[in-house]
Short mmCIF file of C-alpha atoms in Angstrom, two decimals:
data_model
loop_
_atom_site.label_atom_id
_atom_site.label_comp_id
_atom_site.label_asym_id
_atom_site.label_seq_id
_atom_site.Cartn_x
_atom_site.Cartn_y
_atom_site.Cartn_z
CA MET A 1 4.38 -35.39 -17.22
CA ASN A 2 7.00 -33.15 -19.08
CA THR A 3 5.97 -33.92 -22.31
CA ILE A 4 2.46 -32.56 -21.62
CA ARG A 5 4.14 -29.44 -20.56
CA GLU A 6 6.04 -29.00 -23.46
CA TYR A 7 2.86 -29.37 -25.38
CA ILE A 8 1.24 -27.22 -23.15
CA GLU A 9 4.42 -24.25 -23.83
CA GLN A 10 3.98 -25.38 -27.43
CA MET A 11 0.58 -24.39 -28.27
CA PHE A 12 0.85 -21.25 -25.70
CA LYS A 13 3.79 -19.72 -27.84
CA GLY A 14 3.65 -16.21 -29.44
CA VAL A 15 0.12 -15.87 -26.75
CA PRO A 16 0.75 -12.31 -25.73
CA VAL A 17 1.69 -12.73 -22.09
CA THR A 18 -1.25 -11.33 -19.17
CA GLU A 19 -2.68 -11.91 -16.08
CA GLU A 20 -5.21 -13.98 -17.98
CA THR A 21 -3.79 -15.80 -20.51
CA VAL A 22 -0.89 -17.24 -17.40
CA GLN A 23 -3.71 -18.23 -15.28
CA LEU A 24 -5.84 -19.76 -18.30
CA LYS A 25 -2.65 -21.87 -18.96
CA ALA A 26 -1.80 -23.27 -15.21
CA ASP A 27 -5.20 -24.19 -15.68
CA ILE A 28 -5.44 -25.90 -18.61
CA LEU A 29 -1.76 -27.56 -17.45
CA GLY A 30 -3.73 -28.73 -14.05
CA ASN A 31 -6.46 -30.46 -15.95
CA LEU A 32 -3.96 -32.09 -17.93
CA GLU A 33 -1.44 -33.52 -15.25
CA ASP A 34 -5.09 -34.45 -12.97
CA LYS A 35 -6.02 -36.11 -16.64
CA TYR A 36 -2.83 -37.63 -17.16
CA THR A 37 -2.54 -39.04 -12.92
CA ALA A 38 -5.96 -40.22 -12.84
CA LEU A 39 -5.25 -42.53 -15.90
CA LYS A 40 -2.29 -43.43 -15.10
CA GLU A 41 -3.62 -44.87 -11.90
CA SER A 42 -6.04 -46.83 -13.64
CA GLY A 43 -3.37 -48.64 -14.98
CA ALA A 44 -3.02 -46.93 -18.63
CA SER A 45 0.40 -46.79 -19.41
CA GLU A 46 2.62 -43.69 -19.94
CA HIS A 47 2.79 -43.59 -23.70
CA GLU A 48 -1.27 -44.33 -23.55
CA ALA A 49 -1.98 -41.68 -20.81
CA ILE A 50 0.16 -39.06 -22.37
CA VAL A 51 -1.76 -40.10 -26.01
CA THR A 52 -5.36 -39.51 -24.87
CA VAL A 53 -4.34 -36.38 -22.60
CA ILE A 54 -2.96 -34.13 -26.07
CA ALA A 55 -6.18 -35.69 -27.66
CA GLU A 56 -8.31 -34.55 -25.28
CA PHE A 57 -6.93 -30.98 -25.03
CA GLY A 58 -8.85 -29.63 -28.43
CA ASP A 59 -7.80 -26.80 -30.87
CA ILE A 60 -6.40 -23.40 -29.13
CA ASP A 61 -6.99 -20.98 -32.16
CA GLU A 62 -10.48 -21.28 -31.13
CA LEU A 63 -9.48 -20.10 -27.22
CA LEU A 64 -7.88 -17.68 -28.21
CA GLU A 65 -10.37 -15.86 -30.14
CA GLU A 66 -12.98 -16.21 -27.56
CA PHE A 67 -10.34 -14.61 -25.08
CA GLY A 68 -9.89 -12.13 -27.90
CA VAL A 69 -6.38 -12.37 -28.01
CA SER A 70 -3.65 -13.61 -31.22
CA ARG A 71 -0.75 -15.23 -31.43
CA VAL A 72 2.10 -13.48 -33.13
CA ASN A 73 4.92 -13.73 -33.97
CA GLU A 74 7.29 -14.19 -31.09
CA GLN A 75 9.41 -11.31 -31.78
CA VAL A 76 6.95 -8.84 -31.62
CA THR A 77 6.25 -10.17 -27.89
CA LYS A 78 9.56 -9.99 -26.92
CA ASN A 79 10.15 -6.78 -28.21
CA TYR A 80 7.63 -4.85 -26.93
CA GLU A 81 5.97 -5.30 -23.07
CA THR A 82 2.93 -6.22 -22.61
CA MET A 83 0.99 -4.10 -19.98
CA SER A 84 -2.38 -5.89 -18.17
CA GLU A 85 -5.35 -4.03 -16.96
CA SER A 86 -3.52 -3.97 -13.54
CA ASP A 87 -0.70 -2.44 -15.10
CA LEU A 88 -2.39 0.21 -16.48
CA ARG A 89 -4.76 0.85 -13.64
CA GLN A 90 -1.74 1.77 -11.95
CA TYR A 91 -0.15 3.76 -13.53
CA ILE A 92 -3.12 5.73 -13.56
CA GLN A 93 -3.00 5.98 -10.39
CA ALA A 94 0.45 6.81 -9.96
CA LYS A 95 0.47 9.85 -12.46
CA GLY A 96 -2.64 11.12 -9.88
CA LYS A 97 -0.63 10.79 -7.05
CA MET A 98 2.16 12.60 -9.03
CA GLY A 99 0.23 14.97 -10.03
CA TRP A 100 -1.34 15.60 -6.68
CA ASN A 101 2.14 16.21 -4.97
CA ILE A 102 3.62 18.38 -7.45
CA GLY A 103 1.23 20.58 -6.77
CA LEU A 104 1.38 20.31 -3.12
CA GLY A 105 5.25 20.93 -3.84
CA VAL A 106 4.41 24.67 -6.32
CA LEU A 107 1.48 25.06 -3.02
CA ALA A 108 4.82 24.11 -0.34
CA CYS A 109 6.66 27.12 -2.32
CA LEU A 110 4.30 29.65 -2.57
CA THR A 111 3.41 29.37 1.41
CA GLY A 112 6.76 30.06 1.77
CA VAL A 113 7.02 33.49 -0.27
CA ALA A 114 3.61 34.04 1.21
CA GLY A 115 4.72 34.41 4.98
CA LEU A 116 7.14 35.49 3.94
CA LEU A 117 5.92 38.82 2.83
CA LEU A 118 2.72 38.00 5.58
CA PHE A 119 5.90 38.92 8.15
CA LEU A 120 6.79 41.69 6.49
CA ALA A 121 3.98 43.32 6.29
CA PHE A 122 4.00 43.05 10.06
CA GLN A 123 8.22 44.28 10.64
CA SER A 124 6.80 47.32 11.99
CA VAL A 125 5.07 45.83 15.21
CA LEU A 126 7.26 42.59 15.16
CA SER A 127 11.32 42.88 15.03
CA GLY A 128 12.59 40.34 13.58
CA ALA A 129 9.82 39.59 10.74
CA LEU A 130 12.62 39.17 8.25
CA TYR A 131 14.87 36.76 9.07
CA ILE A 132 11.17 34.51 10.60
CA GLY A 133 10.07 35.14 7.14
CA LEU A 134 12.94 33.99 5.77
CA LEU A 135 12.89 30.84 7.83
CA PHE A 136 9.66 30.59 6.72
CA LEU A 137 10.73 30.99 2.95
CA VAL A 138 13.43 28.41 3.10
CA GLY A 139 11.26 25.73 5.36
CA PHE A 140 8.89 25.42 3.32
CA SER A 141 11.03 26.09 -0.10
CA VAL A 142 12.59 22.97 1.51
CA ILE A 143 9.74 20.97 1.75
CA GLY A 144 7.56 21.82 -1.83
CA ILE A 145 11.51 21.14 -3.54
CA GLY A 146 11.92 17.41 -2.19
CA LEU A 147 7.74 16.69 -3.13
CA PHE A 148 9.83 17.84 -6.82
CA ILE A 149 12.73 15.63 -6.43
CA ILE A 150 10.75 13.36 -4.90
CA GLU A 151 8.66 12.98 -7.62
CA GLY A 152 11.18 12.91 -10.28
CA MET A 153 12.45 9.88 -8.99
CA LYS A 154 9.27 8.34 -9.06
CA ALA A 155 8.69 9.58 -12.37
CA GLY A 156 11.81 6.96 -13.44
CA GLU A 157 9.88 4.43 -12.87
CA LEU A 158 6.82 5.28 -15.41
CA GLU A 159 9.15 5.28 -17.89
CA ARG A 160 8.18 2.19 -19.14
CA PHE A 161 4.72 3.71 -19.82
CA SER A 162 5.82 6.02 -22.61
CA SER A 163 6.73 4.06 -24.79
CA PRO A 164 4.62 1.90 -27.15
CA TYR A 165 3.44 -1.39 -25.64
CA ILE A 166 1.22 -4.19 -25.97
CA ILE A 167 -2.81 -3.97 -25.02
CA LEU A 168 -5.45 -6.34 -25.43
CA PRO A 169 -8.55 -4.80 -27.55
CA GLY A 170 -10.82 -5.28 -24.23
CA ASP A 171 -8.99 -3.12 -21.80
CA LYS A 172 -7.95 -0.46 -24.30
CA GLU A 173 -11.64 -0.24 -25.17
CA GLN A 174 -12.14 0.35 -21.57
CA PHE A 175 -10.15 2.32 -20.83
CA ILE A 176 -10.84 5.05 -23.43
CA SER A 177 -14.63 4.64 -21.81
CA GLU A 178 -13.23 4.86 -18.39
CA GLN A 179 -11.85 8.37 -19.81
CA LYS A 180 -14.83 9.77 -21.11
CA ASP A 181 -16.32 9.53 -18.08
CA TYR A 182 -13.45 10.91 -16.60
CA LYS A 183 -13.87 14.22 -18.91
CA ARG A 184 -16.28 16.17 -17.22
CA SER A 185 -14.41 15.97 -13.38
CA PHE A 186 -11.59 17.12 -15.06
CA ILE A 187 -13.36 20.02 -16.73
CA PHE A 188 -14.94 20.37 -13.54
CA SER A 189 -11.63 20.78 -12.71
CA ILE A 190 -9.71 23.23 -14.52
CA VAL A 191 -12.53 25.24 -14.44
CA ALA A 192 -11.93 25.47 -10.85
CA GLY A 193 -8.32 26.34 -11.03
CA VAL A 194 -8.46 28.93 -13.90
CA SER A 195 -11.77 30.45 -11.11
CA LEU A 196 -8.77 30.45 -7.81
CA CYS A 197 -6.33 31.54 -10.12
CA ILE A 198 -8.83 34.76 -11.24
CA MET A 199 -9.61 35.05 -7.27
CA SER A 200 -6.72 35.48 -6.33
CA ILE A 201 -6.97 38.52 -7.98
CA THR A 202 -9.16 40.18 -5.46
CA PRO A 203 -6.77 40.28 -2.35
CA ILE A 204 -4.45 42.26 -4.63
CA LEU A 205 -7.00 44.66 -5.33
CA VAL A 206 -8.60 44.78 -1.75
CA GLY A 207 -5.07 45.57 -0.23
CA ALA A 208 -4.62 48.23 -2.98
CA LEU A 209 -7.76 49.73 -3.00
CA THR A 210 -9.12 49.86 -0.01
CA ALA A 211 -7.53 49.82 4.54
CA VAL A 212 -8.95 46.33 5.56
CA LEU A 213 -5.13 44.81 4.97
CA PRO A 214 -2.19 45.98 3.68
CA ILE A 215 -1.37 44.98 0.07
CA LEU A 216 1.72 42.41 0.98
CA VAL A 217 -1.15 40.93 3.04
CA GLY A 218 -3.40 40.53 -0.18
CA VAL A 219 -0.57 39.27 -2.46
CA ALA A 220 0.20 36.48 0.30
CA PHE A 221 -3.55 35.28 0.07
CA SER A 222 -3.62 35.15 -3.73
CA LEU A 223 -0.48 33.47 -3.89
CA LEU A 224 -2.04 30.89 -1.67
CA LEU A 225 -4.83 31.05 -4.02
CA ILE A 226 -3.05 29.73 -6.65
CA GLY A 227 -1.33 27.38 -4.93
CA VAL A 228 -4.85 25.79 -4.04
CA GLY A 229 -5.52 26.49 -8.14
CA ILE A 230 -2.40 24.99 -9.47
CA ILE A 231 -3.24 21.23 -7.55
CA PHE A 232 -6.43 21.48 -9.21
CA PHE A 233 -4.44 21.59 -12.76
CA THR A 234 -1.44 19.54 -11.96
CA TYR A 235 -3.51 16.24 -10.38
CA SER A 236 -6.65 16.41 -13.00
CA GLY A 237 -4.27 16.88 -15.61
CA ASN A 238 -1.62 14.69 -15.12
CA ILE A 239 -4.78 11.53 -14.92
CA TRP A 240 -5.99 12.73 -18.07
CA SER A 241 -2.67 12.77 -19.73
CA ALA A 242 -1.96 8.69 -18.95
CA TYR A 243 -6.02 8.06 -20.12
CA GLU A 244 -3.93 10.10 -23.31
CA SER A 245 -1.01 8.24 -22.94
CA ILE A 246 -2.75 4.98 -22.93
CA LYS A 247 -4.92 6.27 -25.34
CA HIS A 248 -1.45 6.65 -28.11
CA ASN A 249 1.44 4.13 -26.60
CA GLY A 250 -1.24 0.97 -25.70
CA LYS A 251 -0.87 -0.46 -29.18
CA TYR A 252 -2.82 -3.99 -30.49
CA VAL A 253 -0.25 -6.60 -31.05
CA GLU A 254 -0.73 -7.00 -34.84
CA VAL A 255 -0.13 -3.41 -36.04
CA ILE A 256 2.18 -2.31 -33.14
CA GLU A 257 5.41 -2.65 -35.73
CA LYS A 258 4.30 -0.48 -38.20
CA GLU A 259 2.93 1.74 -35.68
CA THR A 260 5.80 2.49 -33.32
CA VAL A 261 8.07 3.80 -36.53
CA LYS A 262 5.76 6.80 -36.27
CA HIS A 263 6.20 7.05 -32.56
CA LYS A 264 9.70 7.51 -32.72
CA ARG A 265 9.79 10.79 -35.31
CA ASN A 266 7.15 12.47 -33.35
CA LYS A 267 9.01 11.53 -29.48
CA LYS A 268 11.81 13.55 -31.15
CA VAL A 269 9.23 16.70 -30.84
CA ASP A 270 8.15 16.06 -27.74
CA TYR A 271 11.07 15.31 -25.99
CA VAL A 272 12.22 19.04 -27.39
CA ILE A 273 9.27 20.76 -25.81
CA ASP A 274 9.78 18.74 -22.51
CA GLU A 275 13.49 19.57 -22.31
CA ILE A 276 13.40 23.16 -23.85
CA TYR A 277 10.26 24.74 -24.53
CA TRP A 278 8.43 24.12 -20.89
CA PRO A 279 11.71 25.49 -18.87
CA ILE A 280 11.59 28.59 -21.42
CA ILE A 281 8.33 28.93 -20.60
CA VAL A 282 9.17 28.88 -16.88
CA VAL A 283 12.19 31.28 -16.55
CA ILE A 284 10.39 33.45 -18.30
CA TYR A 285 7.72 33.49 -16.30
CA PHE A 286 9.41 34.20 -13.44
CA VAL A 287 11.94 36.84 -15.02
CA PHE A 288 8.94 39.24 -15.65
CA SER A 289 7.42 38.55 -12.94
CA PHE A 290 10.15 39.26 -10.09
CA THR A 291 11.46 42.50 -12.71
CA GLN A 292 7.82 43.85 -13.41
CA GLY A 293 5.68 42.59 -10.35
CA THR A 294 2.81 41.11 -12.41
CA TRP A 295 1.95 37.87 -10.50
CA ALA A 296 -1.31 38.95 -10.11
CA TRP A 297 -1.87 38.14 -13.83
CA SER A 298 1.59 37.09 -15.63
CA TRP A 299 0.71 32.80 -14.62
CA ILE A 300 -1.49 33.03 -18.28
CA ILE A 301 1.99 32.70 -19.75
CA PHE A 302 0.63 29.00 -18.63
CA ILE A 303 -2.29 29.21 -20.71
CA LEU A 304 -0.95 29.93 -23.37
CA ALA A 305 2.15 27.87 -23.65
CA GLY A 306 -0.54 24.91 -23.52
CA ALA A 307 -2.39 26.72 -25.95
CA LEU A 308 1.13 26.90 -27.99
CA GLU A 309 2.27 23.56 -27.03
CA SER A 310 -0.09 21.09 -28.89
CA THR A 311 -0.10 24.15 -32.65
CA ILE A 312 3.96 23.22 -32.32
CA LYS A 313 3.28 19.06 -31.80
CA SER A 314 0.22 19.21 -34.61
CA LEU A 315 2.48 21.36 -36.70
CA ALA A 316 5.69 19.09 -36.12
CA GLY A 317 3.44 16.15 -36.81
CA SER A 318 1.97 17.71 -40.33
CA TRP A 319 5.93 18.42 -41.32
CA ASP A 320 6.44 14.87 -40.55
CA LYS A 321 4.12 13.56 -42.63
CA ASP A 322 5.65 15.46 -46.29
CA MET B 1 -18.13 -40.91 -29.24
CA ILE B 2 -20.31 -37.55 -30.12
CA SER B 3 -18.82 -35.81 -32.75
CA SER B 4 -18.50 -32.07 -31.01
CA ASP B 5 -20.59 -30.57 -34.09
CA VAL B 6 -23.13 -31.76 -32.84
CA ILE B 7 -23.22 -30.64 -29.46
CA ARG B 8 -21.32 -27.42 -29.69
CA GLY B 9 -24.64 -25.59 -29.07
CA TYR B 10 -24.42 -26.90 -25.74
CA ASN B 11 -21.21 -27.03 -24.02
CA ASP B 12 -22.14 -23.83 -21.72
CA THR B 13 -25.77 -25.66 -20.63
CA PHE B 14 -23.69 -28.46 -19.46
CA LEU B 15 -21.24 -26.74 -17.39
CA LEU B 16 -23.96 -24.78 -16.15
CA SER B 17 -26.01 -27.53 -15.46
CA LEU B 18 -23.17 -28.91 -13.28
CA LEU B 19 -22.69 -26.11 -11.50
CA THR B 20 -26.31 -25.94 -9.75
CA LYS B 21 -24.24 -28.58 -7.84
CA GLY B 22 -22.19 -26.44 -6.12
CA ASP B 23 -18.71 -24.91 -7.31
CA SER B 24 -16.15 -26.51 -9.07
CA TYR B 25 -13.19 -26.80 -11.35
CA GLY B 26 -12.00 -27.48 -14.99
CA TYR B 27 -10.99 -30.87 -14.61
CA ASP B 28 -13.67 -31.90 -11.79
CA LEU B 29 -15.96 -30.60 -14.02
CA SER B 30 -14.71 -32.28 -17.54
CA ARG B 31 -14.67 -35.88 -15.35
CA GLN B 32 -18.35 -35.80 -14.58
CA ILE B 33 -19.47 -34.25 -17.83
CA ARG B 34 -17.18 -37.98 -18.61
CA GLU B 35 -18.55 -40.41 -15.82
CA LEU B 36 -22.01 -38.85 -16.24
CA THR B 37 -21.89 -39.63 -19.87
CA ASP B 38 -20.43 -43.31 -19.77
CA ASP B 39 -17.51 -42.04 -21.80
CA ALA B 40 -19.79 -41.40 -24.39
CA TYR B 41 -19.24 -37.22 -24.76
CA ILE B 42 -15.83 -35.84 -23.69
CA ILE B 43 -15.28 -32.14 -24.11
CA LYS B 44 -12.10 -31.23 -24.73
CA GLU B 45 -10.41 -28.56 -22.70
CA THR B 46 -10.33 -25.45 -25.05
CA THR B 47 -13.83 -26.07 -25.72
CA MET B 48 -14.55 -26.28 -22.02
CA TYR B 49 -12.23 -22.49 -21.13
CA SER B 50 -13.81 -21.01 -24.40
CA ALA B 51 -16.98 -21.83 -23.07
CA PHE B 52 -16.47 -20.43 -19.12
CA ALA B 53 -14.94 -16.80 -20.88
CA ARG B 54 -18.18 -16.78 -23.23
CA LEU B 55 -20.34 -17.08 -19.72
CA LYS B 56 -18.44 -15.39 -17.71
CA LYS B 57 -18.41 -12.43 -20.43
CA ASN B 58 -22.37 -13.07 -20.49
CA GLY B 59 -21.93 -12.90 -16.47
CA TYR B 60 -23.37 -16.59 -15.80
CA ILE B 61 -21.04 -17.55 -14.02
CA THR B 62 -17.55 -15.91 -11.66
CA SER B 63 -14.91 -17.08 -10.99
CA TYR B 64 -12.31 -16.91 -7.81
CA PRO B 65 -8.99 -18.75 -7.05
CA GLY B 66 -9.78 -21.73 -5.03
CA THR B 67 -7.31 -22.85 -2.41
CA VAL B 68 -4.16 -24.71 -3.36
CA THR B 69 -4.51 -28.26 -3.24
CA GLN B 70 -1.45 -30.96 -4.57
CA GLY B 71 0.70 -27.64 -5.47
CA LYS B 72 -2.33 -26.47 -7.86
CA LYS B 73 -4.29 -22.92 -7.28
CA ARG B 74 -7.06 -24.05 -9.59
CA THR B 75 -9.59 -21.60 -10.54
CA TYR B 76 -13.43 -22.20 -8.98
CA TYR B 77 -16.18 -21.36 -10.77
CA SER B 78 -19.30 -20.59 -9.36
CA ILE B 79 -22.47 -19.98 -10.86
CA THR B 80 -24.47 -16.36 -10.95
CA GLU B 81 -28.87 -15.35 -10.32
CA ASN B 82 -28.12 -14.71 -13.85
CA GLY B 83 -26.90 -17.73 -14.83
CA ARG B 84 -29.51 -19.74 -12.89
CA ASN B 85 -32.15 -17.68 -15.04
CA TYR B 86 -30.35 -18.16 -18.68
CA LEU B 87 -30.14 -22.00 -17.95
CA LYS B 88 -33.81 -22.30 -16.79
CA GLU B 89 -34.24 -21.20 -20.44
CA LYS B 90 -32.04 -23.55 -22.24
CA ARG B 91 -33.72 -26.96 -20.08
CA GLN B 92 -37.05 -25.15 -21.89
CA GLU B 93 -35.59 -25.01 -25.10
CA TRP B 94 -34.14 -28.63 -24.84
CA ARG B 95 -37.32 -29.67 -24.74
CA ILE B 96 -38.69 -28.36 -27.53
CA THR B 97 -36.14 -29.53 -29.41
CA LYS B 98 -35.55 -32.78 -28.37
CA GLU B 99 -39.04 -33.14 -29.89
CA VAL B 100 -38.64 -31.59 -32.98
CA VAL B 101 -35.40 -33.63 -33.77
CA ASP B 102 -37.13 -37.13 -32.38
CA LYS B 103 -39.95 -36.38 -34.78
CA LEU B 104 -38.65 -35.91 -37.50
CA VAL B 105 -35.14 -38.28 -37.49
CA GLY B 106 -36.62 -40.45 -34.77
CA GLY B 107 -39.06 -41.83 -36.74
CA ASP B 108 -39.51 -45.70 -35.98
CA ASN B 109 -41.67 -45.15 -32.64
CA LYS B 110 -44.38 -45.00 -34.91
#
């Protein structure tokens, strides 16, 4: 019986480990063992049974071809993780949830500020409004920052998806076509988010130009609208970037070694952008907005910075090629 | 024993035909093929699983994990409506093929 098991192990050596191939291997092994047992029961000797079973195994390459996998250098499958379709589906889901929670965190922080402004607006009729307002600010900021921290910690679990891994051709095609289908929702979300941010100027204008509501109340509502708008960006943006990441990091087993060298160089650029570029933009945004009071339109810096990011990346990419 | 070259195009049809009698799993199907043909044809494991993969891809069968028997969790296969229609076509095709081959190769009944 052990001989059969070893034979199957040998046959499946170097085959990418996926849910599908693991099941296939288990099924075939099970069949061969059944066959072996039946032969023994019908009076065959140990040797005869094993020879017959192995002779009836067939040609592994025929099978792998049908499954669309190719056997590779064992080293390659050891060096790189193989992601199954369900792994990647969980990844997209986790990214979406992360985007949603980060958006909620931003909304919570903005709600805190908006609450403070609202109470300040009614300071003349409500004694202690400043303190209630501050309490409001602190409470919501804690929720918001809490969400950031939780999501930041969860991001570590998704680390393995940020370096190259082996993907099966069928799965990659599937995800690329799913991304195409998702494009409409993505564009809709971006348009909705931008519209909300632009609309957010209305309450401020109403506050400034009419007597309907105090300007502070106007700013408060404006912040809330921006907060909701940001959720659209972070949620759909994260799902979109998950698909993009699968497209870039999911590599076919035959080419993964060659393509990874390139990836390592690009990673340095990505690191600079993620760790230095964006924090600087955020700092500029806050400093500028606080000192100049330009909250209504200074968020545009993120759109400009986003546009500039791809330019920087492609410039860095073209330098690399030289 | 028949050479697998001759029979290559018919493995998918054999499996579909057996599955019309009810859902089944790998070992049981290969055993049925051997017994029905009095050991004249034994399907190889890899041939059978290639056929399963093809049939599944075309939507002719579906698979599901069966309950654990004798410590093994087997994959069961079930024929779909599409599979039944395809089988009907293949049966028709076989009737014609049989006549043609018989006329050209058989020869001795004239």
